[in-house]
Amino acid sequence: MTGKNNPTIDTQSGVATLINVFEVEPAKQAELARLLSEATDELFRHQPGFVSVSIHSSLDGTRVVNYAQWKSKEDIDRVLKNPEAQSRARQAATIAKNVSPAIYRVDSVHAG
């Protein structure tokens, strides 16, 4: 999906990045990726501070990574307190075997 903000990995952007790694059974990978994409379209992209979400599925079928960029850590904190966002997170957690979220900053970028 596209929007007015495009994902950019840049040390100067100032965005806060929430990276959430979900471990899944291969048979549930597509279901989880679809659920995260739907949640983004229906809820997250309409929240203050949203920049972008990129959903990645590992080629071995065992992981889904949600790479979410927000204008600030405060925007992430606010959305994590949203009851509907919490409900969506619980729904995703029921599909996954393990969930590992963390907030990151970009320290360096190397391109060819």
Tab-separated table of N, CA and C in Angstrom, residues 1 5 8 12 19-21 23 32 44 51 53 58 70 85 94 100 106:
chain	number	residue	atom	x	y	z
A	1	MET	N	0.840	-1.176	0.000
A	1	MET	CA	0.000	0.000	0.000
A	1	MET	C	0.887	1.241	0.000
A	5	ASN	N	3.425	9.350	2.795
A	5	ASN	CA	4.738	9.143	3.390
A	5	ASN	C	5.307	7.824	2.893
A	8	THR	N	11.579	5.587	4.629
A	8	THR	CA	12.928	6.020	4.351
A	8	THR	C	13.795	5.614	5.532
A	12	GLN	N	19.212	10.803	9.577
A	12	GLN	CA	18.786	12.183	9.830
A	12	GLN	C	17.268	12.363	9.844
A	19	ILE	N	10.067	-2.228	15.406
A	19	ILE	CA	10.264	-3.471	14.672
A	19	ILE	C	9.722	-4.594	15.539
A	20	ASN	N	8.767	-5.322	14.986
A	20	ASN	CA	8.107	-6.389	15.712
A	20	ASN	C	8.336	-7.686	14.943
A	21	VAL	N	9.037	-8.625	15.560
A	21	VAL	CA	9.330	-9.914	14.927
A	21	VAL	C	8.382	-10.956	15.502
A	23	GLU	N	7.294	-14.920	15.415
A	23	GLU	CA	7.622	-16.281	15.005
A	23	GLU	C	6.305	-17.014	14.808
A	32	LEU	N	-1.026	-14.225	9.188
A	32	LEU	CA	-0.517	-13.161	10.046
A	32	LEU	C	-0.129	-11.935	9.224
A	44	PHE	N	-3.897	1.734	11.920
A	44	PHE	CA	-2.636	2.397	12.229
A	44	PHE	C	-2.315	3.573	11.318
A	51	VAL	N	4.034	7.167	9.854
A	51	VAL	CA	4.827	7.430	8.660
A	51	VAL	C	4.647	6.292	7.670
A	53	VAL	N	4.390	1.571	7.301
A	53	VAL	CA	4.538	0.193	7.789
A	53	VAL	C	4.944	-0.652	6.595
A	58	SER	N	9.475	-14.039	6.089
A	58	SER	CA	10.721	-14.764	5.830
A	58	SER	C	10.485	-15.856	4.797
A	70	TRP	N	7.324	5.819	12.776
A	70	TRP	CA	6.476	6.853	13.367
A	70	TRP	C	7.302	8.116	13.530
A	85	ALA	N	-5.848	-0.740	19.055
A	85	ALA	CA	-4.515	-1.231	18.702
A	85	ALA	C	-4.129	-2.407	19.598
A	94	THR	N	-2.165	-14.214	19.018
A	94	THR	CA	-2.783	-15.546	19.066
A	94	THR	C	-2.369	-16.402	17.871
A	100	SER	N	8.310	-10.376	19.455
A	100	SER	CA	9.429	-9.611	20.031
A	100	SER	C	9.439	-8.187	19.489
A	106	VAL	N	17.906	4.684	13.836
A	106	VAL	CA	18.840	4.332	12.769
A	106	VAL	C	20.211	4.911	13.125
